[in-house]
mmCIF file of N, CA, C and O in Angstrom:
data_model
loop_
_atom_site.group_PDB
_atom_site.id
_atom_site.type_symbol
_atom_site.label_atom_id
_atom_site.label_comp_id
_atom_site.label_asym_id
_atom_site.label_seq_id
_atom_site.Cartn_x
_atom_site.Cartn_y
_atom_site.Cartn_z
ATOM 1 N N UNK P 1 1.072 -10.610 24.986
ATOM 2 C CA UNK P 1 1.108 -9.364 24.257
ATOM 3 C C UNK P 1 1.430 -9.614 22.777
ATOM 4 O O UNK P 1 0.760 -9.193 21.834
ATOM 5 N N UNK P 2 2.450 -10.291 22.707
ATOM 6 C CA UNK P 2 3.039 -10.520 21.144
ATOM 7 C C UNK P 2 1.126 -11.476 20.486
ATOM 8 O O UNK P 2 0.385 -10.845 19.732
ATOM 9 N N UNK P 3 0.873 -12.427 20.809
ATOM 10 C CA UNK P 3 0.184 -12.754 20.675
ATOM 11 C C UNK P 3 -1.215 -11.981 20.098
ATOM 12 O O UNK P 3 -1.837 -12.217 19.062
ATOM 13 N N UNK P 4 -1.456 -11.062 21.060
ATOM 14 C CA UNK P 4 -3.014 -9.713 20.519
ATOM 15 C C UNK P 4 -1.829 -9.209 19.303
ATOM 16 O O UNK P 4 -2.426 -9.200 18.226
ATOM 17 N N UNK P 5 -0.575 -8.852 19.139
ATOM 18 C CA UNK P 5 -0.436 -8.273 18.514
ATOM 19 C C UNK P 5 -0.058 -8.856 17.158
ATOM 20 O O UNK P 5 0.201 -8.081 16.237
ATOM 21 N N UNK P 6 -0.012 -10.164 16.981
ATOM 22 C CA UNK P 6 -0.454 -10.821 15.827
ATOM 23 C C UNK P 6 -1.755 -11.077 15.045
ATOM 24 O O UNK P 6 -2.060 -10.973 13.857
ATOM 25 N N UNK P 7 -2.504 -11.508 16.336
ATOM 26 C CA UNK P 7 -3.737 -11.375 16.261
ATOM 27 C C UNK P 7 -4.821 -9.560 15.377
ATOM 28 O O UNK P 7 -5.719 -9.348 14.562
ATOM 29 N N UNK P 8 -3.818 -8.707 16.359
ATOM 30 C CA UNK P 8 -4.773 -7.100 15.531
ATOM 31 C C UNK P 8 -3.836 -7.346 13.848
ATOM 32 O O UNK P 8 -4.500 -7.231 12.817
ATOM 33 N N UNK P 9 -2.617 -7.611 13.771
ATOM 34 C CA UNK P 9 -2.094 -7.941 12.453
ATOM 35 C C UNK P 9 -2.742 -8.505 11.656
ATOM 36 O O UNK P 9 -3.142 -7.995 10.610
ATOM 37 N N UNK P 10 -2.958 -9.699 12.036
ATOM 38 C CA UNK P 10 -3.957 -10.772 10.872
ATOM 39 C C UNK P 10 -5.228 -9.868 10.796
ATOM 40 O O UNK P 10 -5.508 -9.617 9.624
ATOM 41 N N UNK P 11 -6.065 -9.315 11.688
ATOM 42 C CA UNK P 11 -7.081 -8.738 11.241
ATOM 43 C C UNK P 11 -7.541 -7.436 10.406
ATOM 44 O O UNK P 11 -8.551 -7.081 9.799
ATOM 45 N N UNK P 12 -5.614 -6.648 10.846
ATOM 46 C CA UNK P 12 -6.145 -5.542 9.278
ATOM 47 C C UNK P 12 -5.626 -6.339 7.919
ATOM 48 O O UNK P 12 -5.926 -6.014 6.770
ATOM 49 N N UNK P 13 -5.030 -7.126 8.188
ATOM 50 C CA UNK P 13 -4.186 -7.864 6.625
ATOM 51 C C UNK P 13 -5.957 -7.714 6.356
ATOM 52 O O UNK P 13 -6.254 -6.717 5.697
ATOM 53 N N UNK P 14 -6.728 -8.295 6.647
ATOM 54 C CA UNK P 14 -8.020 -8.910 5.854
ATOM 55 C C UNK P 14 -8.839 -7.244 5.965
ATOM 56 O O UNK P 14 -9.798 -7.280 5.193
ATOM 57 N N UNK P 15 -8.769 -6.122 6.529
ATOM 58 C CA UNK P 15 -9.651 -5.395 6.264
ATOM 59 C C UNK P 15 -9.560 -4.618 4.498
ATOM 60 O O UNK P 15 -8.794 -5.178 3.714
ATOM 61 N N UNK P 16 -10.030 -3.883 4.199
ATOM 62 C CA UNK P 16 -10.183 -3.145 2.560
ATOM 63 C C UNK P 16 -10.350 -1.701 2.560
ATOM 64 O O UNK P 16 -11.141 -0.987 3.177
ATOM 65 N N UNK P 17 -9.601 -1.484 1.886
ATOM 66 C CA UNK P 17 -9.899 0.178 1.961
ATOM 67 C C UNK P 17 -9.908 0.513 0.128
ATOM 68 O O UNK P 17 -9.204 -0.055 -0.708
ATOM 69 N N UNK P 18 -10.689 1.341 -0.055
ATOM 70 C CA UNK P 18 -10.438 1.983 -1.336
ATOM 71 C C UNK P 18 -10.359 3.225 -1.434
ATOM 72 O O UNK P 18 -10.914 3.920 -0.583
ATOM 73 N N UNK P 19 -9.569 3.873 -2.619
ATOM 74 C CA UNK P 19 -10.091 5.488 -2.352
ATOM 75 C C UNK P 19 -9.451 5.485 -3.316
ATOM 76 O O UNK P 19 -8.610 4.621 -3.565
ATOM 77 N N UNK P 20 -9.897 7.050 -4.494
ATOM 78 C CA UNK P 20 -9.798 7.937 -5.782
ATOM 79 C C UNK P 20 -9.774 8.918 -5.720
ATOM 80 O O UNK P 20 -10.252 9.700 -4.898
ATOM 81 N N UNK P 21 -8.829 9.137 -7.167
ATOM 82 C CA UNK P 21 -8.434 10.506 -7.055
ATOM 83 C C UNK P 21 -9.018 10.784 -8.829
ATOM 84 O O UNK P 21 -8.945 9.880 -9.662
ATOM 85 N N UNK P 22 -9.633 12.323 -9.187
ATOM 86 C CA UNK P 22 -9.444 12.547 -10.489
ATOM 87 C C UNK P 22 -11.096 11.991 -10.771
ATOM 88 O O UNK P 22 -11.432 11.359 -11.772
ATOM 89 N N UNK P 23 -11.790 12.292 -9.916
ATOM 90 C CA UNK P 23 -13.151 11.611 -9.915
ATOM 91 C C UNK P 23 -12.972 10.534 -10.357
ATOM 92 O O UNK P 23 -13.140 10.484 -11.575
ATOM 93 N N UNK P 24 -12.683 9.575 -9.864
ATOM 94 C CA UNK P 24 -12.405 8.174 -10.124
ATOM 95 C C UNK P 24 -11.771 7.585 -11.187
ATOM 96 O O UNK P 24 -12.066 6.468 -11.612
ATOM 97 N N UNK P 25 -10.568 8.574 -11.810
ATOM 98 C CA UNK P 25 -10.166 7.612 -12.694
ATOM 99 C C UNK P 25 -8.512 7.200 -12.175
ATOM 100 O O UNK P 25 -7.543 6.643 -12.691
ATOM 101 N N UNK P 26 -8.796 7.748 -11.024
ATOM 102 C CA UNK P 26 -7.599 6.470 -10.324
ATOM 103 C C UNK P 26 -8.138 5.896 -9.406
ATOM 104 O O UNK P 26 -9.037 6.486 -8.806
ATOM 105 N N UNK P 27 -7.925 5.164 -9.192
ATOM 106 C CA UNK P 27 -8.583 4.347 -7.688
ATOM 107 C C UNK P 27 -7.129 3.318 -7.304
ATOM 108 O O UNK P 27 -6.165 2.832 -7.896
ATOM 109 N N UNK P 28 -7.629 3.364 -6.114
ATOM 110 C CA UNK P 28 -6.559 2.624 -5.237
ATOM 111 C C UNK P 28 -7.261 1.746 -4.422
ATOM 112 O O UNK P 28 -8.409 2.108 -4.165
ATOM 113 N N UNK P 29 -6.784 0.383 -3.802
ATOM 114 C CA UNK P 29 -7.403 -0.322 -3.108
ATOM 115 C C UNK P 29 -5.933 -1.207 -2.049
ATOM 116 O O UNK P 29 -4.922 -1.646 -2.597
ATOM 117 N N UNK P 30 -6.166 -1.276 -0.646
ATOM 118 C CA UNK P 30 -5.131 -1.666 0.487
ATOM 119 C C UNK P 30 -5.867 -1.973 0.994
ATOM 120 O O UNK P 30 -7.084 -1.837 0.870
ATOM 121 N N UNK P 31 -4.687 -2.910 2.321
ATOM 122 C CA UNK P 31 -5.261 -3.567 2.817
ATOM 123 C C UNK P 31 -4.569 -2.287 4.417
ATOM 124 O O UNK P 31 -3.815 -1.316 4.466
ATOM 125 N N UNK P 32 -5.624 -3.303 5.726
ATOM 126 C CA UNK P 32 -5.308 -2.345 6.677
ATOM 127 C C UNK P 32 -3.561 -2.688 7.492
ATOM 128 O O UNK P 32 -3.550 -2.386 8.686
ATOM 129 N N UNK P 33 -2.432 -3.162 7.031
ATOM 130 C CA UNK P 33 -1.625 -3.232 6.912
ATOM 131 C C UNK P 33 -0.841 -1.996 6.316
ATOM 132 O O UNK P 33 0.217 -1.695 6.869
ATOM 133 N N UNK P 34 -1.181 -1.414 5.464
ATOM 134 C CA UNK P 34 -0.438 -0.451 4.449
ATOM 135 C C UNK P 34 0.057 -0.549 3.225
ATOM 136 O O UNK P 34 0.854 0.150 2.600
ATOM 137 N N UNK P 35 -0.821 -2.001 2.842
ATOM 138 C CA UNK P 35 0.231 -2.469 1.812
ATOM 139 C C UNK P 35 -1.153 -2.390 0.513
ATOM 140 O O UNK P 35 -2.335 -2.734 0.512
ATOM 141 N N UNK P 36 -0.346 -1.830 -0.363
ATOM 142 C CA UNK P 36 -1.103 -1.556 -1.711
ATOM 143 C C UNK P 36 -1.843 -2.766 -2.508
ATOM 144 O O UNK P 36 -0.928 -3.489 -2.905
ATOM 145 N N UNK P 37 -2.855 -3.208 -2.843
ATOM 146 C CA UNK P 37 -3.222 -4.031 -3.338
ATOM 147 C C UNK P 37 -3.503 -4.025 -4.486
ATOM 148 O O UNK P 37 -3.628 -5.119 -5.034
ATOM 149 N N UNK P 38 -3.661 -3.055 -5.102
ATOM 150 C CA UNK P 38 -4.147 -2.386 -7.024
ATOM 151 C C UNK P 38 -4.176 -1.006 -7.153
ATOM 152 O O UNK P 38 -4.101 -0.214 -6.213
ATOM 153 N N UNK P 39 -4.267 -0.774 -8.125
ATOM 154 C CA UNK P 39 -3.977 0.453 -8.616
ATOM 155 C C UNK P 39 -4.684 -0.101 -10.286
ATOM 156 O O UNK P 39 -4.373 -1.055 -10.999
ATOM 157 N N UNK P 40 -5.967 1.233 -10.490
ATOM 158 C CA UNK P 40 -6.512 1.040 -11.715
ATOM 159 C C UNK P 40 -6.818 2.580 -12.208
ATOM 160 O O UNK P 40 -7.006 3.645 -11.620
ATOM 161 N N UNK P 41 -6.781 2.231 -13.352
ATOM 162 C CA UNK P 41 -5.924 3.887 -14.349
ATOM 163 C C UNK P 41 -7.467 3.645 -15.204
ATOM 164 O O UNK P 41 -7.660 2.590 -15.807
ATOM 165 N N UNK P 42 -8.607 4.845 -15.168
ATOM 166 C CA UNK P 42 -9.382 4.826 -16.348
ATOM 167 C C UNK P 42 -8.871 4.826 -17.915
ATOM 168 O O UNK P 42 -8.047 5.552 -18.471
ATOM 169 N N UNK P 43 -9.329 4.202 -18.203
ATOM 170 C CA UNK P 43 -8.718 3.791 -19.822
ATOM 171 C C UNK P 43 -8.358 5.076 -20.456
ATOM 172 O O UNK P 43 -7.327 5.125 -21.127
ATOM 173 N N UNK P 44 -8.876 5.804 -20.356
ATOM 174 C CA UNK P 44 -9.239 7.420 -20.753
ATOM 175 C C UNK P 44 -7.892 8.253 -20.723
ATOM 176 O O UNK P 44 -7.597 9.102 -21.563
ATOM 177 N N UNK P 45 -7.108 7.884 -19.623
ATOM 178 C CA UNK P 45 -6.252 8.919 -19.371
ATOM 179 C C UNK P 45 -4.883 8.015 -19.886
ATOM 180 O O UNK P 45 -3.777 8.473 -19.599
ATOM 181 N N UNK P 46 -4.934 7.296 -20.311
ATOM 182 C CA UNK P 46 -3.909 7.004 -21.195
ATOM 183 C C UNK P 46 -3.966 5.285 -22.068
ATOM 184 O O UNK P 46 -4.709 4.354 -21.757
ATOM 185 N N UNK P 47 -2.876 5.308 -23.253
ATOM 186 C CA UNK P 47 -3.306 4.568 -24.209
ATOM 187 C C UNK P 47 -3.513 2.869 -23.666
ATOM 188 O O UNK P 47 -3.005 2.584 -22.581
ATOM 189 N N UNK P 48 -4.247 1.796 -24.429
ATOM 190 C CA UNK P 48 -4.561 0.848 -23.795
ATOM 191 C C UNK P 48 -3.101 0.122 -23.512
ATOM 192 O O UNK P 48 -2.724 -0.290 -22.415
ATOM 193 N N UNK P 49 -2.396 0.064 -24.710
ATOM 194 C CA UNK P 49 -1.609 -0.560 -24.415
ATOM 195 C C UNK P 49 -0.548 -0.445 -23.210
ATOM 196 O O UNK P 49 0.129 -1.418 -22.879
ATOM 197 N N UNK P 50 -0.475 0.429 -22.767
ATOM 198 C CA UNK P 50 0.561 1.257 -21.499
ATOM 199 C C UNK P 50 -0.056 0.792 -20.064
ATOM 200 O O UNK P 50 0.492 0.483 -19.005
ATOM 201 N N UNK P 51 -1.632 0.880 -20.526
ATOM 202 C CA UNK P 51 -2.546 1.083 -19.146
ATOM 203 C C UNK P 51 -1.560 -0.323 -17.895
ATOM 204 O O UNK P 51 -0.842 0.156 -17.017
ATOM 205 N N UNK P 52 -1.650 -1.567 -17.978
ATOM 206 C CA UNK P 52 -0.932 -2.421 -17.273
ATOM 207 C C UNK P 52 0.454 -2.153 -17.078
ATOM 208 O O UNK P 52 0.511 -2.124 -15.849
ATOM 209 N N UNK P 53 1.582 -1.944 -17.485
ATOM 210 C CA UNK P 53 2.202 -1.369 -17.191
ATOM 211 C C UNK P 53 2.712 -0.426 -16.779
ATOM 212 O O UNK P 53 3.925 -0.345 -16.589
ATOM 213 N N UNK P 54 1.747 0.638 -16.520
ATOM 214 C CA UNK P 54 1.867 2.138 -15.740
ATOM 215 C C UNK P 54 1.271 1.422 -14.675
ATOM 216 O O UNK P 54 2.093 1.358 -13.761
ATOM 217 N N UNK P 55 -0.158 0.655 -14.274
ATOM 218 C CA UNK P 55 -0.462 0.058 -13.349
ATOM 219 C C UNK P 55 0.622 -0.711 -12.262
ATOM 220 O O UNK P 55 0.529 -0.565 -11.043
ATOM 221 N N UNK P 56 1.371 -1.317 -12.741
ATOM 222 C CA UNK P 56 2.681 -2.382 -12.481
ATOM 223 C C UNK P 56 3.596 -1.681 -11.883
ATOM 224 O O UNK P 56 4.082 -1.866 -10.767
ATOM 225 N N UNK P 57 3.945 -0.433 -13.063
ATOM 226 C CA UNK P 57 4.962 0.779 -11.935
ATOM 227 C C UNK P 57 4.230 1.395 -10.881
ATOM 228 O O UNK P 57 4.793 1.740 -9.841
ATOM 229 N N UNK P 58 2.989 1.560 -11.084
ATOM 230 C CA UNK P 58 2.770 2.626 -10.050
ATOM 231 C C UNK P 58 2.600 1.871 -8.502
ATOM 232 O O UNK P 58 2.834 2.365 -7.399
ATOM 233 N N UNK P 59 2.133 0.573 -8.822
ATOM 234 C CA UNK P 59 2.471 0.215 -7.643
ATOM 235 C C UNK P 59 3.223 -0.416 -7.108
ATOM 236 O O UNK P 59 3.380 -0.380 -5.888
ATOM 237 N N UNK P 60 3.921 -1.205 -7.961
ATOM 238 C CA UNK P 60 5.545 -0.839 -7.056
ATOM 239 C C UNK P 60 6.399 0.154 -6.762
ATOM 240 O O UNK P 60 7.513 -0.027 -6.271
ATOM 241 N N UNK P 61 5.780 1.535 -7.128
ATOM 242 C CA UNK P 61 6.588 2.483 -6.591
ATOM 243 C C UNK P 61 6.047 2.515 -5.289
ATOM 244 O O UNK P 61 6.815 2.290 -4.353
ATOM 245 N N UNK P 62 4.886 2.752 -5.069
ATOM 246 C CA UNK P 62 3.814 2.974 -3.690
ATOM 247 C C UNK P 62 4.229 1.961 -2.549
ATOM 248 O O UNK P 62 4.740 2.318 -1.487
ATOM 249 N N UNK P 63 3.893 0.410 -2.964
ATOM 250 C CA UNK P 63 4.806 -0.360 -2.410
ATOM 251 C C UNK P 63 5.758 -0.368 -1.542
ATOM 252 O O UNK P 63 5.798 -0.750 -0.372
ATOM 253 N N UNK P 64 7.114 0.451 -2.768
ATOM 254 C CA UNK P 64 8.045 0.330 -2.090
ATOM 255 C C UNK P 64 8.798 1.644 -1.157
ATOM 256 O O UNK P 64 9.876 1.704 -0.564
ATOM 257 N N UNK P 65 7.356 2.914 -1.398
ATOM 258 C CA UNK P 65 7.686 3.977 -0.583
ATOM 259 C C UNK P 65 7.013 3.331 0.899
ATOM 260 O O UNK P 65 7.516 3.645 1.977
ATOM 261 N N UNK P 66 5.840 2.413 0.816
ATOM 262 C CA UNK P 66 5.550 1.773 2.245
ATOM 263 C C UNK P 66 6.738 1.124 3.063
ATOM 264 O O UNK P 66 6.980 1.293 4.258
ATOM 265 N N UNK P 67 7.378 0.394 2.210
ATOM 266 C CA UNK P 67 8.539 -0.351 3.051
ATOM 267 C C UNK P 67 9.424 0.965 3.423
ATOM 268 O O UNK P 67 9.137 1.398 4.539
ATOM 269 N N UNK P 68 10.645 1.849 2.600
ATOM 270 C CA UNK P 68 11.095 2.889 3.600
ATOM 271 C C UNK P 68 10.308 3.198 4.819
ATOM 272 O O UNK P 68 10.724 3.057 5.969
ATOM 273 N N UNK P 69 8.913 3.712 4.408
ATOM 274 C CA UNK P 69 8.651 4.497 5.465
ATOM 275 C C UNK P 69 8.387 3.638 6.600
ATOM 276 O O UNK P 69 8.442 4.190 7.699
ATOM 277 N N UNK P 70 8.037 2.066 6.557
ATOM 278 C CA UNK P 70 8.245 1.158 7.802
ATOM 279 C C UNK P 70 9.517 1.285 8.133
ATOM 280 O O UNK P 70 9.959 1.888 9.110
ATOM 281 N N UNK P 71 10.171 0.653 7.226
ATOM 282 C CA UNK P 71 11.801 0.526 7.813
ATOM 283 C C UNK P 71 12.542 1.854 8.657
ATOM 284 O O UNK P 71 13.497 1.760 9.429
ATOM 285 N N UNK P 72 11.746 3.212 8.237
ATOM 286 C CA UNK P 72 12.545 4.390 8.798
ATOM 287 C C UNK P 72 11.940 4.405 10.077
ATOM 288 O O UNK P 72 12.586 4.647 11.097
ATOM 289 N N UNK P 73 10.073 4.024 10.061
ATOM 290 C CA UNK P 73 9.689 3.944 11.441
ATOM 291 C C UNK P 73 10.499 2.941 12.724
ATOM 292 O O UNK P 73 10.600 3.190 13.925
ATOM 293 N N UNK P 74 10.918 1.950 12.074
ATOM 294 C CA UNK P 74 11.995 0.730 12.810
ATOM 295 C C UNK P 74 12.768 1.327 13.342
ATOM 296 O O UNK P 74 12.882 1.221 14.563
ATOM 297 N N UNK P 75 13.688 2.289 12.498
ATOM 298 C CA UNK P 75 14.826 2.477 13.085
ATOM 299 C C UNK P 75 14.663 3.691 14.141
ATOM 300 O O UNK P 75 15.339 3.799 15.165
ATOM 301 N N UNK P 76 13.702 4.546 13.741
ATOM 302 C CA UNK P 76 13.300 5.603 14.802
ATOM 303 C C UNK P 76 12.877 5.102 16.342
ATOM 304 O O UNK P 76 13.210 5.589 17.422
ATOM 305 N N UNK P 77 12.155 4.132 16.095
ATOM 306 C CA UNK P 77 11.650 3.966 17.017
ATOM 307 C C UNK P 77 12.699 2.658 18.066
ATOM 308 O O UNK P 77 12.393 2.474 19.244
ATOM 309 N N UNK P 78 13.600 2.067 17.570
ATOM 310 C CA UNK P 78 15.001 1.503 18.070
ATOM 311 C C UNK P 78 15.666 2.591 18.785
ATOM 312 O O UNK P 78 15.972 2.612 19.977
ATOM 313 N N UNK P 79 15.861 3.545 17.843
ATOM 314 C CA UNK P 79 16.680 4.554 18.411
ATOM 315 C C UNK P 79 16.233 5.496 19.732
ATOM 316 O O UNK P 79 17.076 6.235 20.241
ATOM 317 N N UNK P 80 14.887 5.431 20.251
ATOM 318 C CA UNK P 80 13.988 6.389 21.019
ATOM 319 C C UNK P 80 13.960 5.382 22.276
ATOM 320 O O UNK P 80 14.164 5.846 23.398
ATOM 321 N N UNK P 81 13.686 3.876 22.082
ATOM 322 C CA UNK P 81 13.773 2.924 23.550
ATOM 323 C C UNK P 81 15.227 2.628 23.700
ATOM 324 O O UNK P 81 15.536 1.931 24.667
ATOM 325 N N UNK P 82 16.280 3.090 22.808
ATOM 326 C CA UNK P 82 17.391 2.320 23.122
ATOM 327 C C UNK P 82 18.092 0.980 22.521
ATOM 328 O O UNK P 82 19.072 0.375 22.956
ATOM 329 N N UNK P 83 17.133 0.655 21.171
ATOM 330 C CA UNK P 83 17.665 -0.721 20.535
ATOM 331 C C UNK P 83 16.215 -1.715 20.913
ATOM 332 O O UNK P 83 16.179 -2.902 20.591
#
């Protein structure tokens, strides 16, 4: 069991997802894990120099709202079998 279930692991790490918001001048790209892989800001909606660094925050904010919401799923689901 642990085994398939490494196995379905390794295989969303490698799947791709993309999706936009703002007719495409945000786009987002993950993997099937949950975990954020980029974040790209059309030049347009703000100045060049900022653009990488709003990039940088935004996804380590996203990031790190994925980890809570794993970690809260952990503990919920500890708490529902008993530990």
């Amino acid at each position: 069991m642990q085994s398939k279930m490494a196995d379905i692991q390794e295989e969303l790490a490698k799947k791709i997802i993309e999706t936009s918001t703002g007719g495409g001048m945000v786009k987002i790209t993950a993997n099937g894990l949950n975990e954020i892989l980029s974040v790209r800001i059309d030049p347009e909606l703000i100045n060049m120099q900022d653009r990488g660094i709003l990039e940088d925050l935004i996804l380590g904010a996203v990031n790190e709202a994925h980890r809570k919401v794993n970690e809260l799923r952990q503990e919920e689901l500890a708490r529902l079998t008993g530990g």
